[in-house]
mmCIF file of C-alpha atoms in Angstrom:
data_model
loop_
_atom_site.group_PDB
_atom_site.id
_atom_site.type_symbol
_atom_site.label_atom_id
_atom_site.label_comp_id
_atom_site.label_asym_id
_atom_site.label_seq_id
_atom_site.Cartn_x
_atom_site.Cartn_y
_atom_site.Cartn_z
ATOM 1 C CA UNK H 1 -1.554 53.633 21.846
ATOM 2 C CA UNK H 2 -0.877 50.252 23.504
ATOM 3 C CA UNK H 3 -4.438 49.168 22.716
ATOM 4 C CA UNK H 4 -3.991 50.045 19.059
ATOM 5 C CA UNK H 5 -0.782 48.005 18.822
ATOM 6 C CA UNK H 6 -2.266 44.922 20.479
ATOM 7 C CA UNK H 7 -4.383 43.767 17.540
ATOM 8 C CA UNK H 8 -1.654 44.069 14.867
ATOM 9 C CA UNK H 9 0.823 42.358 17.192
ATOM 10 C CA UNK H 10 -1.605 39.495 17.839
ATOM 11 C CA UNK H 11 -2.189 39.178 14.109
ATOM 12 C CA UNK H 12 1.548 39.042 13.496
ATOM 13 C CA UNK H 13 1.907 36.252 16.092
ATOM 14 C CA UNK H 14 -0.879 34.256 14.430
ATOM 15 C CA UNK H 15 0.808 34.633 11.036
ATOM 16 C CA UNK H 16 4.151 33.482 12.456
ATOM 17 C CA UNK H 17 2.564 30.447 14.141
ATOM 18 C CA UNK H 18 0.690 29.575 10.950
ATOM 19 C CA UNK H 19 3.936 29.823 8.950
ATOM 20 C CA UNK H 20 5.745 27.560 11.431
ATOM 21 C CA UNK H 21 2.924 25.030 11.289
ATOM 22 C CA UNK H 22 2.964 25.068 7.486
ATOM 23 C CA UNK H 23 6.722 24.501 7.396
ATOM 24 C CA UNK H 24 6.839 21.761 10.024
ATOM 25 C CA UNK H 25 3.436 20.130 9.558
ATOM 26 C CA UNK H 26 3.086 20.177 13.337
ATOM 27 C CA UNK H 27 -0.351 21.758 13.415
ATOM 28 C CA UNK H 28 -2.149 18.592 12.345
ATOM 29 C CA UNK H 29 0.699 16.122 12.597
ATOM 30 C CA UNK H 30 -0.064 15.275 8.971
ATOM 31 C CA UNK H 31 -3.193 16.122 6.994
ATOM 32 C CA UNK H 32 -6.853 15.200 6.572
ATOM 33 C CA UNK H 33 -8.662 15.272 3.231
ATOM 34 C CA UNK H 34 -12.322 14.789 4.062
ATOM 35 C CA UNK H 35 -14.463 12.583 1.790
ATOM 36 C CA UNK H 36 -11.577 12.120 -0.617
ATOM 37 C CA UNK H 37 -12.945 8.735 -1.731
ATOM 38 C CA UNK H 38 -9.708 7.349 -3.117
ATOM 39 C CA UNK H 39 -9.254 3.679 -3.988
ATOM 40 C CA UNK H 40 -5.568 3.210 -3.139
ATOM 41 C CA UNK H 41 -2.570 5.224 -1.951
ATOM 42 C CA UNK H 42 1.175 4.663 -1.556
ATOM 43 C CA UNK H 43 4.211 6.721 -0.583
ATOM 44 C CA UNK H 44 6.404 7.780 -3.500
ATOM 45 C CA UNK H 45 9.576 9.488 -2.313
ATOM 46 C CA UNK H 46 8.613 12.594 -0.371
ATOM 47 C CA UNK H 47 5.100 12.440 -1.768
ATOM 48 C CA UNK H 48 2.023 10.265 -2.103
ATOM 49 C CA UNK H 49 0.503 8.645 -5.174
ATOM 50 C CA UNK H 50 -3.204 7.906 -5.074
ATOM 51 C CA UNK H 51 -6.135 7.007 -7.326
ATOM 52 C CA UNK H 52 -9.332 9.061 -7.127
ATOM 53 C CA UNK H 53 -12.225 8.455 -9.519
ATOM 54 C CA UNK H 54 -9.873 6.096 -11.383
ATOM 55 C CA UNK H 55 -7.357 8.897 -12.070
ATOM 56 C CA UNK H 56 -3.831 9.161 -10.642
ATOM 57 C CA UNK H 57 -2.778 12.085 -8.472
ATOM 58 C CA UNK H 58 0.446 13.011 -6.675
ATOM 59 C CA UNK H 59 0.194 14.807 -3.318
ATOM 60 C CA UNK H 60 2.854 16.325 -1.098
ATOM 61 C CA UNK H 61 3.040 15.466 2.607
ATOM 62 C CA UNK H 62 0.707 18.364 3.411
ATOM 63 C CA UNK H 63 -2.028 16.887 1.213
ATOM 64 C CA UNK H 64 -1.635 19.392 -1.635
ATOM 65 C CA UNK H 65 -1.947 18.118 -5.199
ATOM 66 C CA UNK H 66 1.280 18.664 -7.112
ATOM 67 C CA UNK H 67 0.628 16.513 -10.187
ATOM 68 C CA UNK H 68 -2.259 14.660 -11.811
ATOM 69 C CA UNK H 69 -2.723 12.283 -14.710
ATOM 70 C CA UNK H 70 -6.426 12.518 -15.510
ATOM 71 C CA UNK H 71 -6.008 10.551 -18.733
ATOM 72 C CA UNK H 72 -4.818 7.424 -16.890
ATOM 73 C CA UNK H 73 -7.268 4.953 -15.368
ATOM 74 C CA UNK H 74 -6.063 3.220 -12.199
ATOM 75 C CA UNK H 75 -7.528 1.538 -9.135
ATOM 76 C CA UNK H 76 -4.612 -0.450 -7.667
ATOM 77 C CA UNK H 77 -1.101 1.029 -7.345
ATOM 78 C CA UNK H 78 2.418 -0.170 -6.559
ATOM 79 C CA UNK H 79 5.626 1.915 -6.444
ATOM 80 C CA UNK H 80 9.193 0.822 -7.265
ATOM 81 C CA UNK H 81 12.166 3.201 -7.115
ATOM 82 C CA UNK H 82 15.108 2.993 -9.505
ATOM 83 C CA UNK H 83 18.715 3.812 -8.514
ATOM 84 C CA UNK H 84 18.486 6.818 -10.843
ATOM 85 C CA UNK H 85 15.732 8.329 -8.689
ATOM 86 C CA UNK H 86 13.097 7.631 -11.320
ATOM 87 C CA UNK H 87 9.895 5.825 -10.356
ATOM 88 C CA UNK H 88 8.142 2.828 -11.857
ATOM 89 C CA UNK H 89 4.477 2.623 -10.904
ATOM 90 C CA UNK H 90 2.609 -0.591 -11.636
ATOM 91 C CA UNK H 91 -1.131 -0.065 -11.745
ATOM 92 C CA UNK H 92 -4.211 -1.991 -12.828
ATOM 93 C CA UNK H 93 -7.790 -0.980 -13.495
ATOM 94 C CA UNK H 94 -11.309 -2.186 -14.174
ATOM 95 C CA UNK H 95 -10.561 -2.387 -17.905
ATOM 96 C CA UNK H 96 -8.510 -5.510 -17.061
ATOM 97 C CA UNK H 97 -5.237 -3.754 -17.887
ATOM 98 C CA UNK H 98 -1.953 -3.714 -16.003
ATOM 99 C CA UNK H 99 0.333 -0.777 -16.813
ATOM 100 C CA UNK H 100 3.855 0.413 -16.035
ATOM 101 C CA UNK H 101 4.018 4.179 -15.560
ATOM 102 C CA UNK H 102 7.518 5.687 -15.547
ATOM 103 C CA UNK H 103 7.977 8.987 -13.703
ATOM 104 C CA UNK H 104 10.951 11.305 -13.330
ATOM 105 C CA UNK H 105 12.253 12.176 -9.839
ATOM 106 C CA UNK H 106 10.020 15.284 -10.127
ATOM 107 C CA UNK H 107 6.974 13.098 -11.022
ATOM 108 C CA UNK H 108 6.859 14.109 -14.690
ATOM 109 C CA UNK H 109 5.502 11.351 -16.920
ATOM 110 C CA UNK H 110 8.240 9.655 -18.964
ATOM 111 C CA UNK H 111 6.159 6.802 -20.340
ATOM 112 C CA UNK H 112 2.920 4.928 -19.755
ATOM 113 C CA UNK H 113 2.679 1.439 -21.203
ATOM 114 C CA UNK H 114 -0.031 -1.222 -20.959
ATOM 115 C CA UNK H 115 2.026 -4.393 -20.483
ATOM 116 C CA UNK H 116 -0.641 -7.008 -19.685
ATOM 117 C CA UNK H 117 -4.314 -7.472 -20.490
ATOM 118 C CA UNK H 118 -6.556 -10.189 -19.116
ATOM 119 C CA UNK H 119 -9.986 -11.656 -19.820
ATOM 120 C CA UNK H 120 -10.951 -11.216 -16.179
ATOM 121 C CA UNK H 121 -10.325 -8.584 -13.521
ATOM 122 C CA UNK H 122 -6.682 -8.386 -12.371
ATOM 123 C CA UNK H 123 -5.907 -6.579 -9.101
ATOM 124 C CA UNK H 124 -2.992 -5.742 -6.785
ATOM 125 C CA UNK H 125 -0.028 -5.438 -9.168
ATOM 126 C CA UNK H 126 3.451 -5.784 -7.629
ATOM 127 C CA UNK H 127 6.698 -4.726 -9.320
ATOM 128 C CA UNK H 128 10.079 -5.723 -7.892
ATOM 129 C CA UNK H 129 13.646 -5.238 -9.142
ATOM 130 C CA UNK H 130 15.806 -8.366 -9.129
ATOM 131 C CA UNK H 131 19.439 -8.855 -10.144
ATOM 132 C CA UNK H 132 18.936 -9.102 -13.891
ATOM 133 C CA UNK H 133 15.519 -7.518 -14.494
ATOM 134 C CA UNK H 134 12.070 -7.079 -13.022
ATOM 135 C CA UNK H 135 9.308 -9.311 -11.724
ATOM 136 C CA UNK H 136 5.653 -8.318 -12.018
ATOM 137 C CA UNK H 137 2.620 -9.982 -10.480
ATOM 138 C CA UNK H 138 -1.077 -9.344 -10.544
ATOM 139 C CA UNK H 139 -3.967 -11.350 -9.145
ATOM 140 C CA UNK H 140 -6.632 -12.487 -11.597
ATOM 141 C CA UNK H 141 -10.141 -13.345 -10.434
ATOM 142 C CA UNK H 142 -12.380 -15.874 -12.178
ATOM 143 C CA UNK H 143 -15.972 -15.784 -10.954
ATOM 144 C CA UNK H 144 -17.179 -13.853 -7.925
ATOM 145 C CA UNK H 145 -15.134 -10.819 -6.915
ATOM 146 C CA UNK H 146 -15.105 -10.107 -3.167
ATOM 147 C CA UNK H 147 -17.709 -12.685 -2.189
ATOM 148 C CA UNK H 148 -19.629 -10.933 0.639
ATOM 149 C CA UNK H 149 -21.226 -13.918 2.404
ATOM 150 C CA UNK H 150 -19.704 -16.617 4.678
ATOM 151 C CA UNK H 151 -21.605 -19.318 2.773
ATOM 152 C CA UNK H 152 -21.223 -17.673 -0.664
ATOM 153 C CA UNK H 153 -19.222 -18.964 -3.606
ATOM 154 C CA UNK H 154 -15.729 -17.494 -3.936
ATOM 155 C CA UNK H 155 -14.089 -16.739 -7.216
ATOM 156 C CA UNK H 156 -10.757 -18.333 -8.065
ATOM 157 C CA UNK H 157 -7.872 -15.982 -7.267
ATOM 158 C CA UNK H 158 -4.567 -16.633 -9.073
ATOM 159 C CA UNK H 159 -1.336 -14.718 -8.457
ATOM 160 C CA UNK H 160 0.483 -14.706 -11.809
ATOM 161 C CA UNK H 161 4.210 -13.934 -12.063
ATOM 162 C CA UNK H 162 5.991 -12.414 -15.099
ATOM 163 C CA UNK H 163 9.612 -11.533 -15.870
ATOM 164 C CA UNK H 164 11.109 -8.746 -18.015
ATOM 165 C CA UNK H 165 14.589 -7.489 -18.872
ATOM 166 C CA UNK H 166 13.380 -4.089 -20.116
ATOM 167 C CA UNK H 167 9.951 -3.290 -18.538
ATOM 168 C CA UNK H 168 8.413 -3.628 -22.006
ATOM 169 C CA UNK H 169 8.385 -7.302 -22.942
ATOM 170 C CA UNK H 170 7.016 -9.644 -20.289
ATOM 171 C CA UNK H 171 7.298 -13.417 -20.123
ATOM 172 C CA UNK H 172 4.922 -15.493 -18.009
ATOM 173 C CA UNK H 173 6.850 -17.526 -15.422
ATOM 174 C CA UNK H 174 4.414 -19.288 -13.101
ATOM 175 C CA UNK H 175 1.326 -19.110 -10.921
ATOM 176 C CA UNK H 176 2.621 -18.313 -7.436
ATOM 177 C CA UNK H 177 -0.619 -19.449 -5.796
ATOM 178 C CA UNK H 178 -4.153 -20.306 -6.949
ATOM 179 C CA UNK H 179 -6.989 -20.522 -4.431
ATOM 180 C CA UNK H 180 -10.772 -20.613 -4.233
ATOM 181 C CA UNK H 181 -10.341 -17.890 -1.599
ATOM 182 C CA UNK H 182 -9.817 -14.135 -1.647
ATOM 183 C CA UNK H 183 -6.097 -13.376 -2.061
ATOM 184 C CA UNK H 184 -5.464 -9.653 -1.580
ATOM 185 C CA UNK H 185 -3.031 -6.923 -0.493
ATOM 186 C CA UNK H 186 0.000 -8.795 -1.785
ATOM 187 C CA UNK H 187 3.561 -7.497 -1.544
ATOM 188 C CA UNK H 188 7.018 -8.832 -2.433
ATOM 189 C CA UNK H 189 10.408 -8.228 -0.822
ATOM 190 C CA UNK H 190 13.700 -9.329 -2.366
ATOM 191 C CA UNK H 191 16.310 -9.833 0.367
ATOM 192 C CA UNK H 192 19.707 -11.548 -0.046
ATOM 193 C CA UNK H 193 18.585 -13.555 -3.057
ATOM 194 C CA UNK H 194 15.281 -14.690 -1.548
ATOM 195 C CA UNK H 195 11.844 -13.522 -2.680
ATOM 196 C CA UNK H 196 9.192 -13.142 0.028
ATOM 197 C CA UNK H 197 5.565 -12.934 -1.085
ATOM 198 C CA UNK H 198 3.256 -11.611 1.661
ATOM 199 C CA UNK H 199 -0.525 -11.628 1.249
ATOM 200 C CA UNK H 200 -3.943 -11.677 2.923
ATOM 201 C CA UNK H 201 -6.190 -14.732 2.518
ATOM 202 C CA UNK H 202 -9.863 -14.777 3.481
ATOM 203 C CA UNK H 203 -12.970 -16.848 2.785
ATOM 204 C CA UNK H 204 -15.263 -13.853 2.269
ATOM 205 C CA UNK H 205 -14.892 -10.089 1.946
ATOM 206 C CA UNK H 206 -14.325 -8.227 5.246
ATOM 207 C CA UNK H 207 -14.405 -11.513 7.138
ATOM 208 C CA UNK H 208 -11.613 -13.037 9.247
ATOM 209 C CA UNK H 209 -8.395 -13.248 7.222
ATOM 210 C CA UNK H 210 -4.913 -14.683 7.657
ATOM 211 C CA UNK H 211 -1.654 -12.958 6.713
ATOM 212 C CA UNK H 212 0.686 -15.455 5.065
ATOM 213 C CA UNK H 213 4.087 -15.614 3.379
ATOM 214 C CA UNK H 214 5.652 -17.790 0.686
ATOM 215 C CA UNK H 215 9.297 -17.770 -0.381
ATOM 216 C CA UNK H 216 11.324 -18.505 -3.517
ATOM 217 C CA UNK H 217 15.031 -19.265 -3.676
ATOM 218 C CA UNK H 218 15.267 -19.553 -7.474
ATOM 219 C CA UNK H 219 14.107 -16.162 -8.715
ATOM 220 C CA UNK H 220 10.389 -16.950 -8.567
ATOM 221 C CA UNK H 221 10.337 -20.144 -10.604
ATOM 222 C CA UNK H 222 9.201 -22.255 -7.655
ATOM 223 C CA UNK H 223 7.640 -21.268 -4.338
ATOM 224 C CA UNK H 224 7.398 -22.740 -0.878
ATOM 225 C CA UNK H 225 4.157 -23.606 0.852
ATOM 226 C CA UNK H 226 2.312 -20.990 2.894
ATOM 227 C CA UNK H 227 3.511 -19.945 6.342
ATOM 228 C CA UNK H 228 0.865 -18.225 8.483
ATOM 229 C CA UNK H 229 2.032 -15.012 10.177
ATOM 230 C CA UNK H 230 -1.315 -13.915 11.606
ATOM 231 C CA UNK H 231 -4.240 -16.343 11.989
ATOM 232 C CA UNK H 232 -7.714 -15.618 10.660
ATOM 233 C CA UNK H 233 -9.113 -14.383 13.980
ATOM 234 C CA UNK H 234 -9.938 -10.890 12.637
ATOM 235 C CA UNK H 235 -10.111 -8.953 9.377
ATOM 236 C CA UNK H 236 -6.391 -8.289 8.900
ATOM 237 C CA UNK H 237 -5.576 -5.854 6.070
ATOM 238 C CA UNK H 238 -1.829 -5.840 5.379
ATOM 239 C CA UNK H 239 -0.038 -2.571 4.654
ATOM 240 C CA UNK H 240 3.634 -3.622 4.765
ATOM 241 C CA UNK H 241 6.106 -6.198 6.013
ATOM 242 C CA UNK H 242 9.725 -5.053 5.973
ATOM 243 C CA UNK H 243 13.110 -6.244 7.257
ATOM 244 C CA UNK H 244 14.360 -4.696 10.501
ATOM 245 C CA UNK H 245 17.644 -4.893 12.416
ATOM 246 C CA UNK H 246 16.306 -7.912 14.309
ATOM 247 C CA UNK H 247 14.014 -9.606 11.772
ATOM 248 C CA UNK H 248 10.744 -8.408 10.235
ATOM 249 C CA UNK H 249 7.922 -6.037 11.167
ATOM 250 C CA UNK H 250 4.389 -6.418 9.815
ATOM 251 C CA UNK H 251 1.812 -3.583 9.888
ATOM 252 C CA UNK H 252 -1.903 -4.270 9.486
ATOM 253 C CA UNK H 253 -5.199 -2.546 10.095
ATOM 254 C CA UNK H 254 -7.433 -4.996 11.914
ATOM 255 C CA UNK H 255 -10.730 -5.254 13.792
ATOM 256 C CA UNK H 256 -8.945 -7.484 16.321
ATOM 257 C CA UNK H 257 -10.550 -5.625 19.259
ATOM 258 C CA UNK H 258 -14.039 -5.571 17.687
ATOM 259 C CA UNK H 259 -14.260 -8.560 15.345
ATOM 260 C CA UNK H 260 -16.947 -8.128 12.710
ATOM 261 C CA UNK H 261 -16.641 -4.358 12.316
ATOM 262 C CA UNK H 262 -13.957 -4.647 9.609
ATOM 263 C CA UNK H 263 -12.674 -1.283 8.301
ATOM 264 C CA UNK H 264 -15.215 0.742 10.287
ATOM 265 C CA UNK H 265 -13.795 -0.480 13.603
ATOM 266 C CA UNK H 266 -10.220 -1.344 12.674
ATOM 267 C CA UNK H 267 -7.068 0.016 14.296
ATOM 268 C CA UNK H 268 -3.402 -0.226 13.295
ATOM 269 C CA UNK H 269 -1.374 -3.052 14.845
ATOM 270 C CA UNK H 270 2.120 -4.327 14.305
ATOM 271 C CA UNK H 271 3.782 -7.711 14.748
ATOM 272 C CA UNK H 272 7.467 -8.631 14.978
ATOM 273 C CA UNK H 273 9.215 -11.740 13.686
ATOM 274 C CA UNK H 274 12.681 -13.251 13.655
ATOM 275 C CA UNK H 275 14.752 -13.282 10.427
ATOM 276 C CA UNK H 276 13.221 -16.737 9.781
ATOM 277 C CA UNK H 277 9.740 -15.185 10.203
ATOM 278 C CA UNK H 278 9.016 -16.928 13.476
ATOM 279 C CA UNK H 279 6.703 -15.026 15.802
ATOM 280 C CA UNK H 280 8.143 -12.672 18.445
ATOM 281 C CA UNK H 281 5.041 -10.619 19.264
ATOM 282 C CA UNK H 282 1.722 -9.963 17.514
ATOM 283 C CA UNK H 283 -1.188 -7.511 17.696
ATOM 284 C CA UNK H 284 0.718 -4.672 19.352
ATOM 285 C CA UNK H 285 -1.545 -1.627 19.000
ATOM 286 C CA UNK H 286 0.247 1.242 17.290
ATOM 287 C CA UNK H 287 0.537 4.630 18.938
ATOM 288 C CA UNK H 288 -0.532 6.295 15.689
ATOM 289 C CA UNK H 289 -2.819 9.302 16.323
ATOM 290 C CA UNK H 290 -6.557 8.762 15.679
ATOM 291 C CA UNK H 291 -6.140 5.006 15.563
ATOM 292 C CA UNK H 292 -9.760 4.066 14.869
ATOM 293 C CA UNK H 293 -11.884 3.266 11.779
ATOM 294 C CA UNK H 294 -8.656 2.764 9.789
ATOM 295 C CA UNK H 295 -8.028 1.173 6.409
ATOM 296 C CA UNK H 296 -4.229 1.306 6.319
ATOM 297 C CA UNK H 297 -2.564 1.828 2.920
ATOM 298 C CA UNK H 298 1.123 2.295 3.682
ATOM 299 C CA UNK H 299 3.705 2.901 6.425
ATOM 300 C CA UNK H 300 7.059 4.601 5.926
ATOM 301 C CA UNK H 301 9.965 5.538 8.202
ATOM 302 C CA UNK H 302 11.472 8.963 7.459
ATOM 303 C CA UNK H 303 13.894 10.960 9.587
ATOM 304 C CA UNK H 304 13.320 8.821 12.663
ATOM 305 C CA UNK H 305 9.531 9.116 12.464
ATOM 306 C CA UNK H 306 6.784 6.829 11.196
ATOM 307 C CA UNK H 307 4.336 8.088 8.590
ATOM 308 C CA UNK H 308 0.965 6.322 8.380
ATOM 309 C CA UNK H 309 -1.165 6.731 5.250
ATOM 310 C CA UNK H 310 -4.757 5.542 5.612
ATOM 311 C CA UNK H 311 -8.433 5.966 4.905
ATOM 312 C CA UNK H 312 -10.833 6.746 7.746
ATOM 313 C CA UNK H 313 -14.333 5.263 7.533
ATOM 314 C CA UNK H 314 -13.400 3.686 4.188
ATOM 315 C CA UNK H 315 -16.918 2.422 3.418
ATOM 316 C CA UNK H 316 -18.662 5.747 4.097
ATOM 317 C CA UNK H 317 -16.801 9.083 4.306
ATOM 318 C CA UNK H 318 -13.506 7.619 3.019
ATOM 319 C CA UNK H 319 -11.335 10.475 4.291
ATOM 320 C CA UNK H 320 -7.632 10.291 3.372
ATOM 321 C CA UNK H 321 -5.277 10.908 6.318
ATOM 322 C CA UNK H 322 -1.555 11.139 6.947
ATOM 323 C CA UNK H 323 -0.424 10.905 10.554
ATOM 324 C CA UNK H 324 3.102 10.998 11.982
ATOM 325 C CA UNK H 325 4.443 9.513 15.202
ATOM 326 C CA UNK H 326 7.756 8.584 16.782
ATOM 327 C CA UNK H 327 9.231 5.183 15.930
ATOM 328 C CA UNK H 328 7.663 2.289 17.857
#
């Protein structure tokens, strides 16, 4: 009789453990979607927005698809949350369009509007709420896109800034920066009336790159010169730079320990700065699980833990991973 009960009891235990793992996410400490081959990914509330085969998908934090927008074409994504809980997603694509997608708190589509078109490719849109409206940037590229060779000819990258009072009508304000160098992975923070534009600058694709910042005190009309946060000693791919209680923290994926391997050898590092963005410490290796072959998309703090969203082996398998660790 005891032998007969053993198997059902063991099965019951397995079911209970599986249920606990599904509820807590503790089994994998996140998720792994093998060979997902997505182009970009960002956190959006308690979910993830990503582009796969140029279409937009919403995943939960277990990697399950909960919404998709197959009719939309997107490669580069940026998320901005409204006080109402609605979401504004700026995205651009290879049709040289920049769109604003409005989503409800439950990720239902409210509106999709193409707000800018260009004669050349425009990448890395950024949308930020300011006191009396919104600012939108994208980076246009004239000539060679992602020049692959150290002695090759770069295209001209221009970060263009627009202003709107209603998310529909956009007025060109200024060129934030224009360089015969690759300008990528840009992000903007608006803190106490100051705009901070963070970006990566490199001479050729997957080569050594610097992380820099520029500031504006007049709503984006004029901008300071560049301040270098990380020097071009490795391929530094910026994920985020956010205010902290003591200053700023920058997260990058970088081949700092194996220069020349780019994404295939990169790990996640962080750097800390004072409120004035003066260096405190740099290239501190993150304790994120499986910290190898990383192309970092986004980092988010939730409930006292850090969530890392990244691609593994971006140039080959391009798995999509979420990993969770304690705050660093």
